[in-house]
Amino acid sequence: MINEHFGTIPPSYLFSEVAQRVRDYQSAHPGARVLRLGIGDVTRPLAPAVVDALHLAVDEQADAESFRGYGPEQGYDFLREAIVAGEYAPLGADIDPAEIFIGDGAKSDTANIQELFAADASVAVADPVYPVYVDSNAMAGRLGDFRDGRWSRLVYLPCDEGNGYRPQLPDGHVDLVYLCSPNNPTGTTLSREDLAEWVAYAREHGAVILFDAAYREFIVDADVPRSIYEIEGAEEVAIEFGSFSKTAGFTGLRCSWTVVPRQLIVDGVSLQAMWSRRQSTKFNGTPYIVQRAAAAIYGAEGREQVRADIDYYLRNAALIRDVLRGRGVDAVGGDNSPYVWFRCPGGLDSWQFFDALLERAQIVGTPGVGFGPAGADHFRLSAFGTHEETLEAVDRLAELIPSLSAAPASAPTAAEAAASDSDTTTES
Ligand code: MLT
């Protein structure tokens, strides 16, 4: 009677597992000052222009004349139009407001989009990858069995030092390809040439690209594409996801958008019409006040304030990356991205390093294996902490790393390391 595919997935979601381990550590060490560079949750408060828009919208809801109940499931036109004007027109991408669907977070939409595709559609993901793409397809029964950390029917596109952490085209045909740039977790970006190759692949194979651009506002290099629709022909093969979470501190407010172009026709069917049908059945829209808040980032003041916050996080990212590199760790990301990715020092695997970092430096990061098998020996640090905490964290990191690197080839497990440090109870 129940969906048997839930039985095949690992019992807990990556970030829930990390949070649980941190709670365990904190209850065992109540006095510890734990610095959080794990989940990419923002710490800057909402921009003043966003707060003003929220207040105004709340006042509208308090007045019978301007009160609004259910909104359009696809989003209010004022926000769809603002996204077209603010995000796509400046790139020369010909996107129409009717192709923009307002959502409550890129997490929901990237998880739900797979409902448009057949139960036996083949799926490829960059490895490592944001776990939502994989888990949502696993729940739908598309990925086969999970053994030794790998799904039997999932096409993994390994990203490592050798290919500059860029997914390479699959050897044969796949139906769906998830791409993310700037990438979560590696912090690397895809170039215009990379994206053009992917669009050509999708056109040749009749594949659909699911392009997650949630971190696009962190791109500062002019030659790095911010949207897949900068590539000619992409509107015939790609769906794109954008988000206000990291751009404008909306991780708590919840607002995002998904672009499903009209030209995207698969097996003679319009995915735009399908997604519209899906949303009107299963979703009643992002709250009006939140959509008003999101639209405020496209005003002159909002834009400037949000930019200052992004620059703040980018400064943290550069700091983390530079301190790691200064300690001989070959870290990537952190320039057009809030994430820094690196091979764990001292020959530790990613959970061992997670434990060492938590127990010996009281820093929370995210173990690479949670993003896929290629992340088994890698680690992600996030730049979304406060600048003060990031400064403190990099000092602790700078102290910890040489002691790990000096470890013998068979490095102690985190538990052994912690035992020699005498004060831990957290398990790896
Ligand atoms: C992350 O840390 O990867 C993200 O914050 C997770 C998310 O956006 O859902």
GROMACS .gro file of N, CA and C in nm, residues 270-419:
model
  450
  270SER      N    1   0.344   2.018  -2.447
  270SER     CA    2   0.404   2.140  -2.392
  270SER      C    3   0.430   2.122  -2.243
  271LEU      N    4   0.556   2.132  -2.203
  271LEU     CA    5   0.588   2.119  -2.060
  271LEU      C    6   0.537   2.241  -1.984
  272GLN      N    7   0.529   2.354  -2.052
  272GLN     CA    8   0.475   2.475  -1.988
  272GLN      C    9   0.330   2.452  -1.948
  273ALA      N   10   0.252   2.391  -2.039
  273ALA     CA   11   0.111   2.362  -2.008
  273ALA      C   12   0.103   2.257  -1.897
  274MET      N   13   0.191   2.157  -1.902
  274MET     CA   14   0.188   2.053  -1.798
  274MET      C   15   0.220   2.110  -1.661
  275TRP      N   16   0.324   2.195  -1.657
  275TRP     CA   17   0.365   2.250  -1.525
  275TRP      C   18   0.257   2.343  -1.470
  276SER      N   19   0.192   2.417  -1.563
  276SER     CA   20   0.085   2.506  -1.521
  276SER      C   21  -0.030   2.423  -1.461
  277ARG      N   22  -0.062   2.312  -1.526
  277ARG     CA   23  -0.168   2.223  -1.478
  277ARG      C   24  -0.129   2.165  -1.342
  278ARG      N   25  -0.005   2.125  -1.332
  278ARG     CA   26   0.045   2.066  -1.206
  278ARG      C   27   0.037   2.166  -1.092
  279GLN      N   28   0.083   2.287  -1.119
  279GLN     CA   29   0.084   2.389  -1.014
  279GLN      C   30  -0.057   2.427  -0.972
  280SER      N   31  -0.149   2.439  -1.072
  280SER     CA   32  -0.283   2.481  -1.030
  280SER      C   33  -0.354   2.372  -0.951
  281THR      N   34  -0.310   2.249  -0.967
  281THR     CA   35  -0.370   2.140  -0.890
  281THR      C   36  -0.309   2.128  -0.752
  282LYS      N   37  -0.176   2.144  -0.743
  282LYS     CA   38  -0.109   2.109  -0.618
  282LYS      C   39  -0.058   2.227  -0.537
  283PHE      N   40  -0.073   2.349  -0.588
  283PHE     CA   41  -0.009   2.463  -0.524
  283PHE      C   42  -0.104   2.582  -0.527
  284ASN      N   43  -0.114   2.653  -0.417
  284ASN     CA   44  -0.202   2.770  -0.418
  284ASN      C   45  -0.127   2.901  -0.420
  285GLY      N   46  -0.003   2.894  -0.459
  285GLY     CA   47   0.070   3.018  -0.477
  285GLY      C   48   0.150   3.059  -0.355
  286THR      N   49   0.258   3.133  -0.382
  286THR     CA   50   0.340   3.193  -0.276
  286THR      C   51   0.259   3.310  -0.219
  287PRO      N   52   0.264   3.333  -0.087
  287PRO     CA   53   0.184   3.441  -0.029
  287PRO      C   54   0.206   3.577  -0.098
  288TYR      N   55   0.098   3.650  -0.108
  288TYR     CA   56   0.102   3.782  -0.173
  288TYR      C   57   0.210   3.870  -0.109
  289ILE      N   58   0.214   3.873   0.024
  289ILE     CA   59   0.309   3.965   0.088
  289ILE      C   60   0.454   3.925   0.054
  290VAL      N   61   0.476   3.796   0.037
  290VAL     CA   62   0.611   3.749   0.004
  290VAL      C   63   0.646   3.785  -0.141
  291GLN      N   64   0.549   3.775  -0.227
  291GLN     CA   65   0.576   3.813  -0.367
  291GLN      C   66   0.602   3.963  -0.378
  292ARG      N   67   0.530   4.042  -0.298
  292ARG     CA   68   0.558   4.187  -0.296
  292ARG      C   69   0.700   4.212  -0.246
  293ALA      N   70   0.739   4.137  -0.145
  293ALA     CA   71   0.874   4.153  -0.089
  293ALA      C   72   0.979   4.117  -0.194
  294ALA      N   73   0.952   4.010  -0.268
  294ALA     CA   74   1.049   3.967  -0.371
  294ALA      C   75   1.060   4.074  -0.480
  295ALA      N   76   0.948   4.131  -0.520
  295ALA     CA   77   0.950   4.231  -0.627
  295ALA      C   78   1.033   4.353  -0.587
  296ALA      N   79   1.042   4.377  -0.455
  296ALA     CA   80   1.114   4.496  -0.407
  296ALA      C   81   1.264   4.490  -0.439
  297ILE      N   82   1.316   4.370  -0.465
  297ILE     CA   83   1.460   4.366  -0.493
  297ILE      C   84   1.491   4.418  -0.632
  298TYR      N   85   1.388   4.440  -0.713
  298TYR     CA   86   1.412   4.493  -0.846
  298TYR      C   87   1.403   4.646  -0.852
  299GLY      N   88   1.369   4.708  -0.740
  299GLY     CA   89   1.374   4.855  -0.735
  299GLY      C   90   1.519   4.898  -0.714
  300ALA      N   91   1.547   5.027  -0.738
  300ALA     CA   92   1.687   5.074  -0.730
  300ALA      C   93   1.746   5.048  -0.591
  301GLU      N   94   1.668   5.081  -0.486
  301GLU     CA   95   1.723   5.064  -0.350
  301GLU      C   96   1.741   4.917  -0.316
  302GLY      N   97   1.638   4.839  -0.347
  302GLY     CA   98   1.643   4.696  -0.317
  302GLY      C   99   1.762   4.631  -0.384
  303ARG      N  100   1.782   4.665  -0.509
  303ARG     CA  101   1.892   4.605  -0.586
  303ARG      C  102   2.027   4.634  -0.518
  304GLU      N  103   2.045   4.759  -0.478
  304GLU     CA  104   2.171   4.799  -0.416
  304GLU      C  105   2.192   4.728  -0.281
  305GLN      N  106   2.083   4.721  -0.204
  305GLN     CA  107   2.095   4.661  -0.070
  305GLN      C  108   2.125   4.510  -0.079
  306VAL      N  109   2.058   4.446  -0.172
  306VAL     CA  110   2.078   4.302  -0.188
  306VAL      C  111   2.220   4.275  -0.240
  307ARG      N  112   2.266   4.362  -0.328
  307ARG     CA  113   2.402   4.347  -0.382
  307ARG      C  114   2.505   4.356  -0.269
  308ALA      N  115   2.481   4.446  -0.176
  308ALA     CA  116   2.576   4.463  -0.065
  308ALA      C  117   2.581   4.334   0.018
  309ASP      N  118   2.467   4.268   0.037
  309ASP     CA  119   2.466   4.143   0.113
  309ASP      C  120   2.540   4.032   0.039
  310ILE      N  121   2.519   4.027  -0.092
  310ILE     CA  122   2.589   3.923  -0.170
  310ILE      C  123   2.740   3.946  -0.163
  311ASP      N  124   2.781   4.072  -0.175
  311ASP     CA  125   2.924   4.103  -0.166
  311ASP      C  126   2.980   4.064  -0.029
  312TYR      N  127   2.899   4.084   0.072
  312TYR     CA  128   2.939   4.046   0.209
  312TYR      C  129   2.969   3.894   0.215
  313TYR      N  130   2.877   3.815   0.158
  313TYR     CA  131   2.899   3.669   0.160
  313TYR      C  132   3.018   3.630   0.072
  314LEU      N  133   3.032   3.701  -0.040
  314LEU     CA  134   3.146   3.669  -0.128
  314LEU      C  135   3.279   3.698  -0.060
  315ARG      N  136   3.281   3.801   0.026
  315ARG     CA  137   3.405   3.829   0.102
  315ARG      C  138   3.434   3.713   0.197
  316ASN      N  139   3.330   3.662   0.261
  316ASN     CA  140   3.349   3.544   0.348
  316ASN      C  141   3.403   3.427   0.268
  317ALA      N  142   3.345   3.407   0.150
  317ALA     CA  143   3.384   3.291   0.068
  317ALA      C  144   3.531   3.301   0.029
  318ALA      N  145   3.573   3.422  -0.010
  318ALA     CA  146   3.713   3.441  -0.051
  318ALA      C  147   3.806   3.415   0.067
  319LEU      N  148   3.762   3.458   0.184
  319LEU     CA  149   3.843   3.439   0.305
  319LEU      C  150   3.862   3.289   0.333
  320ILE      N  151   3.752   3.215   0.328
  320ILE     CA  152   3.760   3.071   0.356
  320ILE      C  153   3.853   3.003   0.255
  321ARG      N  154   3.829   3.034   0.127
  321ARG     CA  155   3.910   2.970   0.022
  321ARG      C  156   4.057   3.005   0.039
  322ASP      N  157   4.086   3.133   0.066
  322ASP     CA  158   4.226   3.174   0.072
  322ASP      C  159   4.297   3.115   0.193
  323VAL      N  160   4.226   3.103   0.304
  323VAL     CA  161   4.290   3.042   0.421
  323VAL      C  162   4.317   2.894   0.395
  324LEU      N  163   4.223   2.826   0.331
  324LEU     CA  164   4.245   2.685   0.299
  324LEU      C  165   4.367   2.672   0.206
  325ARG      N  166   4.368   2.753   0.102
  325ARG     CA  167   4.481   2.745   0.007
  325ARG      C  168   4.612   2.777   0.078
  326GLY      N  169   4.605   2.872   0.167
  326GLY     CA  170   4.726   2.910   0.242
  326GLY      C  171   4.777   2.795   0.328
  327ARG      N  172   4.691   2.702   0.359
  327ARG     CA  173   4.731   2.584   0.438
  327ARG      C  174   4.754   2.463   0.346
  328GLY      N  175   4.767   2.490   0.217
  328GLY     CA  176   4.801   2.383   0.124
  328GLY      C  177   4.682   2.299   0.078
  329VAL      N  178   4.562   2.346   0.107
  329VAL     CA  179   4.443   2.271   0.065
  329VAL      C  180   4.393   2.333  -0.066
  330ASP      N  181   4.378   2.246  -0.166
  330ASP     CA  182   4.345   2.295  -0.300
  330ASP      C  183   4.195   2.319  -0.312
  331ALA      N  184   4.150   2.433  -0.260
  331ALA     CA  185   4.006   2.459  -0.255
  331ALA      C  186   3.958   2.525  -0.383
  332VAL      N  187   3.835   2.490  -0.427
  332VAL     CA  188   3.774   2.555  -0.543
  332VAL      C  189   3.645   2.623  -0.498
  333GLY      N  190   3.591   2.704  -0.589
  333GLY     CA  191   3.468   2.778  -0.559
  333GLY      C  192   3.500   2.904  -0.483
  334GLY      N  193   3.394   2.969  -0.435
  334GLY     CA  194   3.415   3.088  -0.352
  334GLY      C  195   3.443   3.215  -0.428
  335ASP      N  196   3.452   3.209  -0.562
  335ASP     CA  197   3.472   3.335  -0.634
  335ASP      C  198   3.342   3.384  -0.697
  336ASN      N  199   3.270   3.293  -0.763
  336ASN     CA  200   3.139   3.330  -0.816
  336ASN      C  201   3.031   3.253  -0.740
  337SER      N  202   3.059   3.222  -0.618
  337SER     CA  203   2.974   3.129  -0.544
  337SER      C  204   2.995   3.143  -0.394
  338PRO      N  205   2.893   3.112  -0.316
  338PRO     CA  206   2.909   3.117  -0.170
  338PRO      C  207   2.963   2.987  -0.112
  339TYR      N  208   2.997   2.889  -0.194
  339TYR     CA  209   3.046   2.762  -0.142
  339TYR      C  210   3.192   2.739  -0.181
  340VAL      N  211   3.265   2.675  -0.088
  340VAL     CA  212   3.404   2.639  -0.111
  340VAL      C  213   3.412   2.488  -0.093
  341TRP      N  214   3.482   2.422  -0.184
  341TRP     CA  215   3.484   2.275  -0.191
  341TRP      C  216   3.629   2.228  -0.196
  342PHE      N  217   3.662   2.125  -0.123
  342PHE     CA  218   3.802   2.081  -0.120
  342PHE      C  219   3.811   1.936  -0.076
  343ARG      N  220   3.923   1.875  -0.113
  343ARG     CA  221   3.952   1.739  -0.067
  343ARG      C  222   3.990   1.747   0.081
  344CYS      N  223   3.937   1.656   0.161
  344CYS     CA  224   3.963   1.662   0.305
  344CYS      C  225   4.112   1.645   0.333
  345PRO      N  226   4.167   1.731   0.415
  345PRO     CA  227   4.310   1.715   0.447
  345PRO      C  228   4.333   1.592   0.535
  346GLY      N  229   4.459   1.550   0.537
  346GLY     CA  230   4.498   1.441   0.626
  346GLY      C  231   4.447   1.305   0.585
  347GLY      N  232   4.399   1.293   0.460
  347GLY     CA  233   4.352   1.164   0.412
  347GLY      C  234   4.222   1.119   0.477
  348LEU      N  235   4.151   1.209   0.543
  348LEU     CA  236   4.025   1.172   0.607
  348LEU      C  237   3.913   1.161   0.503
  349ASP      N  238   3.816   1.076   0.534
  349ASP     CA  239   3.698   1.080   0.448
  349ASP      C  240   3.607   1.191   0.499
  350SER      N  241   3.496   1.213   0.428
  350SER     CA  242   3.423   1.337   0.456
  350SER      C  243   3.351   1.336   0.591
  351TRP      N  244   3.302   1.221   0.637
  351TRP     CA  245   3.241   1.220   0.771
  351TRP      C  246   3.349   1.227   0.879
  352GLN      N  247   3.465   1.165   0.853
  352GLN     CA  248   3.574   1.176   0.951
  352GLN      C  249   3.616   1.323   0.965
  353PHE      N  250   3.625   1.391   0.851
  353PHE     CA  251   3.665   1.532   0.859
  353PHE      C  252   3.555   1.614   0.926
  354PHE      N  253   3.431   1.581   0.896
  354PHE     CA  254   3.318   1.649   0.962
  354PHE      C  255   3.334   1.639   1.114
  355ASP      N  256   3.361   1.517   1.160
  355ASP     CA  257   3.374   1.496   1.305
  355ASP      C  258   3.496   1.569   1.362
  356ALA      N  259   3.607   1.561   1.289
  356ALA     CA  260   3.728   1.628   1.338
  356ALA      C  261   3.704   1.778   1.349
  357LEU      N  262   3.637   1.833   1.249
  357LEU     CA  263   3.611   1.977   1.247
  357LEU      C  264   3.519   2.017   1.362
  358LEU      N  265   3.417   1.935   1.383
  358LEU     CA  266   3.321   1.967   1.488
  358LEU      C  267   3.383   1.948   1.626
  359GLU      N  268   3.452   1.837   1.643
  359GLU     CA  269   3.500   1.805   1.776
  359GLU      C  270   3.626   1.883   1.814
  360ARG      N  271   3.710   1.912   1.717
  360ARG     CA  272   3.837   1.976   1.750
  360ARG      C  273   3.837   2.126   1.723
  361ALA      N  274   3.744   2.173   1.639
  361ALA     CA  275   3.742   2.317   1.611
  361ALA      C  276   3.603   2.376   1.629
  362GLN      N  277   3.508   2.294   1.664
  362GLN     CA  278   3.368   2.339   1.683
  362GLN      C  279   3.317   2.416   1.560
  363ILE      N  280   3.346   2.358   1.442
  363ILE     CA  281   3.295   2.415   1.318
  363ILE      C  282   3.207   2.309   1.251
  364VAL      N  283   3.092   2.355   1.201
  364VAL     CA  284   3.005   2.264   1.126
  364VAL      C  285   3.025   2.290   0.977
  365GLY      N  286   3.052   2.183   0.903
  365GLY     CA  287   3.056   2.191   0.757
  365GLY      C  288   2.965   2.084   0.701
  366THR      N  289   2.975   2.060   0.572
  366THR     CA  290   2.889   1.957   0.512
  366THR      C  291   2.977   1.852   0.445
  367PRO      N  292   2.961   1.726   0.487
  367PRO     CA  293   3.044   1.619   0.431
  367PRO      C  294   3.010   1.594   0.284
  368GLY      N  295   3.113   1.585   0.202
  368GLY     CA  296   3.094   1.574   0.058
  368GLY      C  297   3.016   1.451   0.016
  369VAL      N  298   3.028   1.342   0.090
  369VAL     CA  299   2.961   1.219   0.047
  369VAL      C  300   2.809   1.237   0.047
  370GLY      N  301   2.760   1.331   0.124
  370GLY     CA  302   2.616   1.358   0.125
  370GLY      C  303   2.567   1.412  -0.008
  371PHE      N  304   2.661   1.456  -0.093
  371PHE     CA  305   2.624   1.510  -0.224
  371PHE      C  306   2.649   1.407  -0.335
  372GLY      N  307   2.696   1.288  -0.297
  372GLY     CA  308   2.719   1.186  -0.398
  372GLY      C  309   2.851   1.116  -0.376
  373PRO      N  310   2.868   0.999  -0.441
  373PRO     CA  311   2.988   0.919  -0.417
  373PRO      C  312   3.118   0.993  -0.450
  374ALA      N  313   3.116   1.082  -0.549
  374ALA     CA  314   3.240   1.153  -0.584
  374ALA      C  315   3.281   1.251  -0.474
  375GLY      N  316   3.190   1.274  -0.378
  375GLY     CA  317   3.223   1.366  -0.269
  375GLY      C  318   3.278   1.294  -0.146
  376ALA      N  319   3.302   1.165  -0.158
  376ALA     CA  320   3.336   1.085  -0.040
  376ALA      C  321   3.456   1.141   0.038
  377ASP      N  322   3.551   1.200  -0.033
  377ASP     CA  323   3.671   1.253   0.034
  377ASP      C  324   3.675   1.406   0.028
  378HIS      N  325   3.559   1.465   0.002
  378HIS     CA  326   3.556   1.611  -0.012
  378HIS      C  327   3.467   1.673   0.094
  379PHE      N  328   3.471   1.804   0.098
  379PHE     CA  329   3.399   1.876   0.202
  379PHE      C  330   3.353   2.010   0.149
  380ARG      N  331   3.239   2.058   0.202
  380ARG     CA  332   3.188   2.190   0.161
  380ARG      C  333   3.179   2.282   0.281
  381LEU      N  334   3.229   2.403   0.264
  381LEU     CA  335   3.207   2.508   0.364
  381LEU      C  336   3.125   2.619   0.300
  382SER      N  337   3.035   2.674   0.379
  382SER     CA  338   2.946   2.778   0.328
  382SER      C  339   2.989   2.914   0.380
  383ALA      N  340   2.966   3.016   0.297
  383ALA     CA  341   3.007   3.152   0.331
  383ALA      C  342   2.892   3.234   0.389
  384PHE      N  343   2.782   3.168   0.427
  384PHE     CA  344   2.664   3.242   0.470
  384PHE      C  345   2.664   3.279   0.618
  385GLY      N  346   2.774   3.251   0.688
  385GLY     CA  347   2.781   3.294   0.828
  385GLY      C  348   2.804   3.444   0.837
  386THR      N  349   2.806   3.493   0.960
  386THR     CA  350   2.842   3.635   0.975
  386THR      C  351   2.992   3.649   0.948
  387HIS      N  352   3.035   3.771   0.916
  387HIS     CA  353   3.176   3.790   0.886
  387HIS      C  354   3.261   3.760   1.010
  388GLU      N  355   3.211   3.801   1.127
  388GLU     CA  356   3.285   3.781   1.252
  388GLU      C  357   3.305   3.630   1.278
  389GLU      N  358   3.196   3.555   1.258
  389GLU     CA  359   3.208   3.410   1.281
  389GLU      C  360   3.297   3.345   1.177
  390THR      N  361   3.292   3.395   1.056
  390THR     CA  362   3.376   3.338   0.951
  390THR      C  363   3.523   3.364   0.983
  391LEU      N  364   3.552   3.484   1.033
  391LEU     CA  365   3.691   3.515   1.071
  391LEU      C  366   3.739   3.420   1.180
  392GLU      N  367   3.651   3.397   1.276
  392GLU     CA  368   3.689   3.308   1.386
  392GLU      C  369   3.706   3.164   1.334
  393ALA      N  370   3.615   3.126   1.243
  393ALA     CA  371   3.621   2.989   1.190
  393ALA      C  372   3.751   2.967   1.112
  394VAL      N  373   3.790   3.065   1.031
  394VAL     CA  374   3.911   3.042   0.952
  394VAL      C  375   4.036   3.038   1.040
  395ASP      N  376   4.033   3.111   1.150
  395ASP     CA  377   4.146   3.102   1.245
  395ASP      C  378   4.155   2.960   1.301
  396ARG      N  379   4.039   2.907   1.340
  396ARG     CA  380   4.038   2.771   1.395
  396ARG      C  381   4.080   2.668   1.289
  397LEU      N  382   4.031   2.690   1.167
  397LEU     CA  383   4.067   2.598   1.057
  397LEU      C  384   4.218   2.600   1.033
  398ALA      N  385   4.272   2.721   1.031
  398ALA     CA  386   4.415   2.737   1.002
  398ALA      C  387   4.498   2.663   1.106
  399GLU      N  388   4.446   2.657   1.226
  399GLU     CA  389   4.518   2.586   1.332
  399GLU      C  390   4.500   2.434   1.319
  400LEU      N  391   4.379   2.394   1.283
  400LEU     CA  392   4.348   2.251   1.278
  400LEU      C  393   4.418   2.179   1.163
  401ILE      N  394   4.418   2.241   1.045
  401ILE     CA  395   4.461   2.169   0.925
  401ILE      C  396   4.604   2.114   0.934
  402PRO      N  397   4.702   2.194   0.978
  402PRO     CA  398   4.837   2.137   0.983
  402PRO      C  399   4.844   2.014   1.072
  403SER      N  400   4.764   2.009   1.177
  403SER     CA  401   4.770   1.893   1.266
  403SER      C  402   4.712   1.771   1.197
  404LEU      N  403   4.615   1.790   1.109
  404LEU     CA  404   4.559   1.676   1.036
  404LEU      C  405   4.656   1.629   0.929
  405SER      N  406   4.716   1.726   0.859
  405SER     CA  407   4.804   1.689   0.749
  405SER      C  408   4.927   1.617   0.800
  406ALA      N  409   4.963   1.646   0.926
  406ALA     CA  410   5.080   1.581   0.983
  406ALA      C  411   5.047   1.439   1.027
  407ALA      N  412   4.918   1.402   1.018
  407ALA     CA  413   4.878   1.269   1.064
  407ALA      C  414   4.938   1.162   0.974
  408PRO      N  415   4.959   1.041   1.028
  408PRO     CA  416   5.011   0.933   0.946
  408PRO      C  417   4.912   0.897   0.835
  409ALA      N  418   4.961   0.823   0.733
  409ALA     CA  419   4.876   0.792   0.618
  409ALA      C  420   4.744   0.729   0.662
  410SER      N  421   4.751   0.634   0.760
  410SER     CA  422   4.624   0.582   0.811
  410SER      C  423   4.581   0.677   0.922
  411ALA      N  424   4.514   0.782   0.883
  411ALA     CA  425   4.477   0.887   0.977
  411ALA      C  426   4.384   0.830   1.083
  412PRO      N  427   4.392   0.883   1.204
  412PRO     CA  428   4.300   0.835   1.307
  412PRO      C  429   4.156   0.867   1.268
  413THR      N  430   4.066   0.783   1.312
  413THR     CA  431   3.926   0.817   1.290
  413THR      C  432   3.897   0.940   1.375
  414ALA      N  433   3.786   1.002   1.345
  414ALA     CA  434   3.749   1.121   1.421
  414ALA      C  435   3.733   1.084   1.568
  415ALA      N  436   3.676   0.965   1.591
  415ALA     CA  437   3.653   0.925   1.730
  415ALA      C  438   3.787   0.910   1.804
  416GLU      N  439   3.888   0.848   1.733
  416GLU     CA  440   4.019   0.833   1.797
  416GLU      C  441   4.083   0.969   1.821
  417ALA      N  442   4.072   1.053   1.717
  417ALA     CA  443   4.132   1.185   1.731
  417ALA      C  444   4.068   1.260   1.847
  418ALA      N  445   3.938   1.247   1.853
  418ALA     CA  446   3.867   1.319   1.958
  418ALA      C  447   3.900   1.260   2.094
  419ALA      N  448   3.915   1.125   2.098
  419ALA     CA  449   3.946   1.062   2.227
  419ALA      C  450   4.081   1.115   2.277
   0.00000   0.00000   0.00000
